[in-house]
XYZ file of C-alpha atoms in Angstrom:
417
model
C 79.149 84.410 137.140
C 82.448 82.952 138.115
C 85.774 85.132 138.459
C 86.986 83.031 135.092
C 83.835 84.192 133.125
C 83.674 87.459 135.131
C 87.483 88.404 133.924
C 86.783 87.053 130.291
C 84.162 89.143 130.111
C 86.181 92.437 131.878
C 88.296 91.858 128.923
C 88.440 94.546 125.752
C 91.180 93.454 122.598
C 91.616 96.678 120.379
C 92.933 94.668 116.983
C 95.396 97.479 114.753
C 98.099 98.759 115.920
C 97.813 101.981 113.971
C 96.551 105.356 114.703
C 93.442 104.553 115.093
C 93.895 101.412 117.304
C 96.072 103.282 119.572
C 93.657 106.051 119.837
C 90.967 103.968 120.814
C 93.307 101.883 123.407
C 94.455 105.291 124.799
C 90.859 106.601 125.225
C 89.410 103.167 126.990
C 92.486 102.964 128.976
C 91.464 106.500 130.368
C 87.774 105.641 130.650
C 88.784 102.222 132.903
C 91.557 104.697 135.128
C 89.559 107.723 135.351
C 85.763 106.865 134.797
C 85.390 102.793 135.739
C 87.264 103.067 138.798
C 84.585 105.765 140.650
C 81.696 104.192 139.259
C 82.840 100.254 139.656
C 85.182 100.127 142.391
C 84.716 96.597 142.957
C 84.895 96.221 139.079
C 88.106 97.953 138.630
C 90.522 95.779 139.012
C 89.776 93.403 136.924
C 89.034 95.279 133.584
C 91.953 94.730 131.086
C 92.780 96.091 128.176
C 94.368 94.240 125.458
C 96.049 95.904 122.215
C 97.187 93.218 119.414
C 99.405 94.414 117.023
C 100.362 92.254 113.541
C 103.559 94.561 113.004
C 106.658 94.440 115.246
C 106.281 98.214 116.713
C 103.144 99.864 117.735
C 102.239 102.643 115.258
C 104.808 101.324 112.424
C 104.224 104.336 110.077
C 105.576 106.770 112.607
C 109.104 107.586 113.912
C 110.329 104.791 116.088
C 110.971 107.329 118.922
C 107.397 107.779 119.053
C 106.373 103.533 118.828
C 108.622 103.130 121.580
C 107.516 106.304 123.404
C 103.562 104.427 123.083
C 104.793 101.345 124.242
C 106.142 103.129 127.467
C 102.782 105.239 128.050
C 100.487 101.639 127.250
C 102.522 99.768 129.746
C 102.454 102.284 132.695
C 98.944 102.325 131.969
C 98.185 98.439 132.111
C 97.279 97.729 128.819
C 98.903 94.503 127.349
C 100.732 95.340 124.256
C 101.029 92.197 121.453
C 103.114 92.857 118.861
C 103.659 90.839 115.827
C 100.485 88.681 116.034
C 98.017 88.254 113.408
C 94.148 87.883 114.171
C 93.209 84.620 112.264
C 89.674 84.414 113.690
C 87.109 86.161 116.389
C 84.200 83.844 117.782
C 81.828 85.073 120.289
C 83.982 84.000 123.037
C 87.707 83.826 122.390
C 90.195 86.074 119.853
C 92.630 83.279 117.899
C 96.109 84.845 116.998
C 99.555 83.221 115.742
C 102.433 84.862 115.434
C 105.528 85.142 113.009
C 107.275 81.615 114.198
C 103.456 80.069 114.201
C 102.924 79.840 117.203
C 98.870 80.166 118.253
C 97.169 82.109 121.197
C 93.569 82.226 122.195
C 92.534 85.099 124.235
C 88.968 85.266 126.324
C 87.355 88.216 125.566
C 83.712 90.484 126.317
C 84.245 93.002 123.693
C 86.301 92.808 120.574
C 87.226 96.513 118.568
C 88.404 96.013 115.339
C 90.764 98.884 114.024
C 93.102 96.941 111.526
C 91.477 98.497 108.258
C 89.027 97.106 106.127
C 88.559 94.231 103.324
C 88.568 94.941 99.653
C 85.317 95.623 98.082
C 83.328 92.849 95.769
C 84.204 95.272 93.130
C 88.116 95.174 93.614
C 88.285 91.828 94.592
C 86.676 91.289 91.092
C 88.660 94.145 89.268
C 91.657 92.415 90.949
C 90.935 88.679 89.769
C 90.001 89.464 85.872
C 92.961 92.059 85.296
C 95.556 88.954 86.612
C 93.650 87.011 84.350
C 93.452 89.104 81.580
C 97.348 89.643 81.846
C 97.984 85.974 82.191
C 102.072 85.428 81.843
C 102.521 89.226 81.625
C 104.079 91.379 85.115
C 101.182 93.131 85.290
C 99.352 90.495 86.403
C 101.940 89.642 88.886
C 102.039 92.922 90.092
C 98.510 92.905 90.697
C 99.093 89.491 92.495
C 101.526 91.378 95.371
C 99.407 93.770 96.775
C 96.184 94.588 98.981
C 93.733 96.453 96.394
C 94.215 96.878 92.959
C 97.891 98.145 91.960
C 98.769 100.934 90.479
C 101.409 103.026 88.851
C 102.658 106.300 89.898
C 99.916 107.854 87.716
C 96.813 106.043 90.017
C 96.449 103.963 86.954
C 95.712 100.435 87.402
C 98.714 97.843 86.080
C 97.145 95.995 83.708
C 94.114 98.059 82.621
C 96.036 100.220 79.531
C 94.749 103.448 80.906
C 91.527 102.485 81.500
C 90.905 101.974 85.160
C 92.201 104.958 88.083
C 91.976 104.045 91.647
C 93.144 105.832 95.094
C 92.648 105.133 98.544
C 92.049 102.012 100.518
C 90.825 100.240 97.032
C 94.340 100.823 95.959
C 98.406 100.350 96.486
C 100.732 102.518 94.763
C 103.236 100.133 93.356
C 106.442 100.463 91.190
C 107.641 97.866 89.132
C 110.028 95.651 91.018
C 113.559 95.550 89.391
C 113.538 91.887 88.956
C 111.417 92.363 85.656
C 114.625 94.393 84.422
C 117.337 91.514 85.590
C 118.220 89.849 82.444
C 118.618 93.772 80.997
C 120.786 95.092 83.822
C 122.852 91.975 84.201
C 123.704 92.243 80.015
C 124.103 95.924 80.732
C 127.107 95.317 83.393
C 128.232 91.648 81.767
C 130.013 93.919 78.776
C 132.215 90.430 78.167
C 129.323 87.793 78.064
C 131.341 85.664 80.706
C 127.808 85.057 82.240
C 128.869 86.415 85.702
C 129.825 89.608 87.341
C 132.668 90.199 89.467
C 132.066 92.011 92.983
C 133.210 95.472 91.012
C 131.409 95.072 88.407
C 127.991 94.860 90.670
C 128.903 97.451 92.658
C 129.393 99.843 89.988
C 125.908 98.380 88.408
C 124.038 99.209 91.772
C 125.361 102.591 91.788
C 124.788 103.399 88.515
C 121.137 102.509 88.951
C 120.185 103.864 92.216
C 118.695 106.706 90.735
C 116.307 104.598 88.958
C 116.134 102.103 91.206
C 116.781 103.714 95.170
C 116.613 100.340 96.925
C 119.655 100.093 95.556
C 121.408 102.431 97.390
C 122.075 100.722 100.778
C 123.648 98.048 98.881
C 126.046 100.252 96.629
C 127.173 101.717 99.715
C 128.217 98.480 101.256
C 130.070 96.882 98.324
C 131.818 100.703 98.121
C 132.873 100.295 101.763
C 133.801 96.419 101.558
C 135.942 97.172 98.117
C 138.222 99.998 98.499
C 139.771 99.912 95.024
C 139.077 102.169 92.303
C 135.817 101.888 90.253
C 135.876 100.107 87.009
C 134.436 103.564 85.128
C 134.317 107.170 85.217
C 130.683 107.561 86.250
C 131.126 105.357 89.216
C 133.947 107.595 90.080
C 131.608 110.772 89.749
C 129.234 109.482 91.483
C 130.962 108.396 94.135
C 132.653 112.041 95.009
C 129.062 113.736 94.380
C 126.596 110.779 95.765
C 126.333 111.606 98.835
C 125.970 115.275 99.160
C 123.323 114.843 96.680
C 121.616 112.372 98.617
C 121.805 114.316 101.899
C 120.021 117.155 99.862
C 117.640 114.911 98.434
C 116.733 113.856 101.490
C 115.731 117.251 102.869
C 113.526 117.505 99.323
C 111.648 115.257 100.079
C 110.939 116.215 103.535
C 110.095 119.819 103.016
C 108.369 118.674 99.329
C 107.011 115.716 99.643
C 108.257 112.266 97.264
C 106.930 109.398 95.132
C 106.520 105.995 95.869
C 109.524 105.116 94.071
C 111.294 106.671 97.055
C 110.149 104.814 99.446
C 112.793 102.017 101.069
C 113.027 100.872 104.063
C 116.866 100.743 105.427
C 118.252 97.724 106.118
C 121.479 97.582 108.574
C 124.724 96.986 107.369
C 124.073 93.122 108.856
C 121.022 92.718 106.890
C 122.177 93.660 103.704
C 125.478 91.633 104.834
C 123.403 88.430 104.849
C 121.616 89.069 101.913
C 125.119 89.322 99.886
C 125.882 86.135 101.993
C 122.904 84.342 100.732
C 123.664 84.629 97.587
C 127.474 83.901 97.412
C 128.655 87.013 96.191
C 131.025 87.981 99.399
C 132.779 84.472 98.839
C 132.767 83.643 95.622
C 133.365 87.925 94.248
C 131.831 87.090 91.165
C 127.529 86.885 90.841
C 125.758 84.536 88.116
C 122.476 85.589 86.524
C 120.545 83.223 88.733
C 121.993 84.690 92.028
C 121.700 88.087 90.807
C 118.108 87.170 90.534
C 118.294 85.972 93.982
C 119.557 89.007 95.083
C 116.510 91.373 93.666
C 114.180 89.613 94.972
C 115.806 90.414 98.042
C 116.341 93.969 97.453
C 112.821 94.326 96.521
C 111.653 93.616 99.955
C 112.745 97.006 101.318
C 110.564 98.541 99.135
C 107.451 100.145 100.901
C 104.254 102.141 99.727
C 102.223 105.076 101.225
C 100.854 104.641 104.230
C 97.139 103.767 104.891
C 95.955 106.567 105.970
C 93.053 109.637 105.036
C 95.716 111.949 104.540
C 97.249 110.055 101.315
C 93.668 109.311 100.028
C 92.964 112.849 100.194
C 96.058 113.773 98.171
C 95.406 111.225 95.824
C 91.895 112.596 95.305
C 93.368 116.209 94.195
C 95.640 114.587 92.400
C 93.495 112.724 90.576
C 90.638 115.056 89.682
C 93.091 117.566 88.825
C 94.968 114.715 85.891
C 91.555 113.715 84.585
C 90.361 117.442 84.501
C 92.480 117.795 81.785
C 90.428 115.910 78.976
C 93.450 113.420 78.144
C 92.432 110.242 79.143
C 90.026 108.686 77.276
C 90.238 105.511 78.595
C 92.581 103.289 75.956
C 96.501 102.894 75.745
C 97.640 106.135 73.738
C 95.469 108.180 75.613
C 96.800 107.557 78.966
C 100.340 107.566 77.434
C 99.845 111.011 76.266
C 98.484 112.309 80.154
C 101.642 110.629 81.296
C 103.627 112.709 79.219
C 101.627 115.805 80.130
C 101.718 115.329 83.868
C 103.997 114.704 86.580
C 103.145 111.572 89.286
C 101.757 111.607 92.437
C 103.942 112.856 94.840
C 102.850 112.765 98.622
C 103.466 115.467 100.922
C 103.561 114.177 104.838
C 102.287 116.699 106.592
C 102.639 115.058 109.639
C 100.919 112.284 111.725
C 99.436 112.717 114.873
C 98.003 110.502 117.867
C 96.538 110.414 120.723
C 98.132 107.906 123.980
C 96.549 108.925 126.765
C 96.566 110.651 130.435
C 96.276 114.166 127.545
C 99.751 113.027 126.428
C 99.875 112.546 122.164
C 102.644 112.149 119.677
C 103.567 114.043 116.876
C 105.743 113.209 113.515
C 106.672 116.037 111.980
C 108.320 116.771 108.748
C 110.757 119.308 109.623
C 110.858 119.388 113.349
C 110.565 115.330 114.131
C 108.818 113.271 116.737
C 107.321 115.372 119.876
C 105.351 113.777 122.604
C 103.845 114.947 126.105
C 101.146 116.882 127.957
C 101.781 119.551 125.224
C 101.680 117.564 122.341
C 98.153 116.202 123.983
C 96.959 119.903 123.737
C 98.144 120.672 120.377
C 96.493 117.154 119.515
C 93.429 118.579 121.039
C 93.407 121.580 119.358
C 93.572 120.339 115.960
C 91.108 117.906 115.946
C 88.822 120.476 117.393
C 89.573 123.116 114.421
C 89.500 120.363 111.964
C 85.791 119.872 112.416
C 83.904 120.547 108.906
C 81.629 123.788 110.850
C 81.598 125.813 113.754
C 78.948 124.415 115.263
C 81.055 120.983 115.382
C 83.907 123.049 116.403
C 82.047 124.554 119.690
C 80.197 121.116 120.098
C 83.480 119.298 120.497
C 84.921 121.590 122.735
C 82.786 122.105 125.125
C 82.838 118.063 125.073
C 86.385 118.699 126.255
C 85.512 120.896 128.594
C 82.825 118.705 130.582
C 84.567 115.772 129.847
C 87.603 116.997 131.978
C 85.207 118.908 134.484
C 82.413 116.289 135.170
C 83.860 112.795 133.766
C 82.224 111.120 131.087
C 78.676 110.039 130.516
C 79.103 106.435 130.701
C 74.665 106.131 130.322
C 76.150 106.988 126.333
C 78.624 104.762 126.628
């Protein structure tokens, strides 16, 4: 074998950068450092360990003290961190990326793990492809068009499907309607003189008074209310204003301590970004909006909007959830039906009750609710500890840690490798 072959095939790629990719990463890494290098000595030192990542931070879901704290513990380790590439294809012999500006990348490998989730079911695919066409010209089917699985509202019922159709879990994306359906209504709503443009006050007042409805709007309410320092055009705005942010401190703390719904969910943009997307559409220069830029503008907006994460704990929730809504005898599977259970019941609402992994050398990460991001040798014990209580019996329970145990004592058993 020659030294090209022999360091293709030294090669593992771990493809996800989520929990479960960096888990895996984490464990080989120790395996290669703590296992390979006693039993292959000559071996050792050419085993690498690659991690590619489609997002731009390792473990995107978490805090970002804890993706960059990964990133720290993965490159003192050795293992070569790619962010922001996409897999397009895995032969026998070679991984095939590109990343964001298109650039491509082939990588050698021997062994290929694939942790980046898993493709849609026949069945959703299909659900998926008749509901778009059975909504043809409506936003249902649009909606259905934007996201991975079939879409749903905040009651797990699928857009589209009149009450007839529930999913949850990796078949599914929670998904609220984006506010660019509602343009031509919220533009009349703030265009009181039909001029057929709004003047820099006038939106700023409109994003205010909507952020309730709409929370994506908030980040750019705030930035028109810093760039314009005159007085609002209304008394709400004005109430608002004095009130808004004390009641979004505390609603903040509500939802960590209670949990929120999807509609909550926005991902903050810095005062640049949301700078540029005012500048893209004229409004900063101009202090007036038309309909068509205003347009422009939510589609922008709607960007920062974000769903629950991928994960076992939100499909878990959602199963609760769900049993508990159709244990009520409501739904019988048309229109009125399902409009009555709405009426009757409150939407999901996920409580994060924290997210956990494991990086290696017994050091983990946690995300907390309340008390934040902790990493370290203790937060690699606590790790350990939980996943050994979470087993389903005791037997499991004892099984795994006595695993621990020997593992740490005597190495592993690479002949069950």
């Amino acid at each position: 074998v020659s030294e090209e072959d022999k360091d293709a095939l030294l090669n593992f790629i771990v493809i996800g950068g989520g929990p479960t990719g960096v888990e895996i990463a984490a464990d080989l890494a120790d395996f290669v450092a703590e296992d390979c290098k006693r039993l292959y000595p000559k071996l050792h030192d050419q085993v690498t360990i690659s991690l590619v990542n489609m997002e731009d931070h390792l473990l995107s879901t978490y805090s970002r003290d804890i993706s960059d704290r990964s990133l720290e513990v993965f490159k003192s380790k050795g293992v070569n961190v790619l962010n922001s590439w996409r897999v397009t294809e895995v032969t026998s012999d070679v991984v095939k990326m590109v990343n964001k500006k298109g650039d491509c990348r082939e990588i050698p490998h021997g062994c290929v793990i694939w942790a980046a989730g898993v493709k849609p079911s026949k069945l959703t695919q299909q659900l998926k492809a008749d509901l778009r066409e059975l909504n043809k010209g409506k936003r249902e089917a649009e909606l259905q068009g934007k996201a991975r699985g079939l879409c749903t509202d905040e009651w797990l019922n699928v857009w589209g499907s009149k009450g007839s159709i529930f999913a949850l879990g990796d078949a599914s994306t929670v998904q609220q309607e984006c506010a660019c359906f509602f343009a031509e209504d919220l533009f009349k709503e703030a265009d009181v003189e039909g001029a057929g443009k709004l003047s820099i006050h006038a939106l700023r007042d409109l994003l205010r008074k909507n952020s309730l409805i709409h929370p994506q709007f908030e980040g750019y309410a705030q930035y028109l209310e810093e760039a314009c320092g005159d007085a609002f055009d209304d008394n709400f705005a004005e109430i608002t204003q004095v009130f808004g942010k004390k009641q979004r401190r505390e609603h903040v703390m509500w939802r960590r301590t209670f949990g929120h719904r999807v509609i909550e969910r926005v991902r903050h943009k810095s005062t640049q970004e949301v700078e540029n997307d005012f500048k893209s559409v004229d409004v900063l220069d101009n202090e007036y909006i038309t309909f068509e830029s205003f347009q422009a503008l939510l589609a922008s907006i709607h960007k920062t909007l974000e769903t629950f994460p991928p994960t076992a704990q939100v499909a878990a929730q959602q199963g609760g959830y769900l049993a508990e809504l159709l244990g009520k005898g409501l739904a019988t599977g048309d229109k009125d039906s399902f409009k009555m259970l709405k009426n009757e019941s409150q939407p999901f609402t996920y409580f994060h009750k924290g997210a956990l992994a494991y990086l290696g050398g017994d050091t983990a990460a946690f995300d907390l609710p309340v008390v934040g991001p902790v990493s370290g040798p203790l937060a690699g014990l606590a790790w350990r500890a939980y996943e050994t209580s979470a087993q389903i019996s005791w037997k499991n329970r004892a099984l795994v840690g006595l695993d621990w145990v020997k593992t740490k004592i005597f190495g592993r058993d690479p002949s069950r490798v």
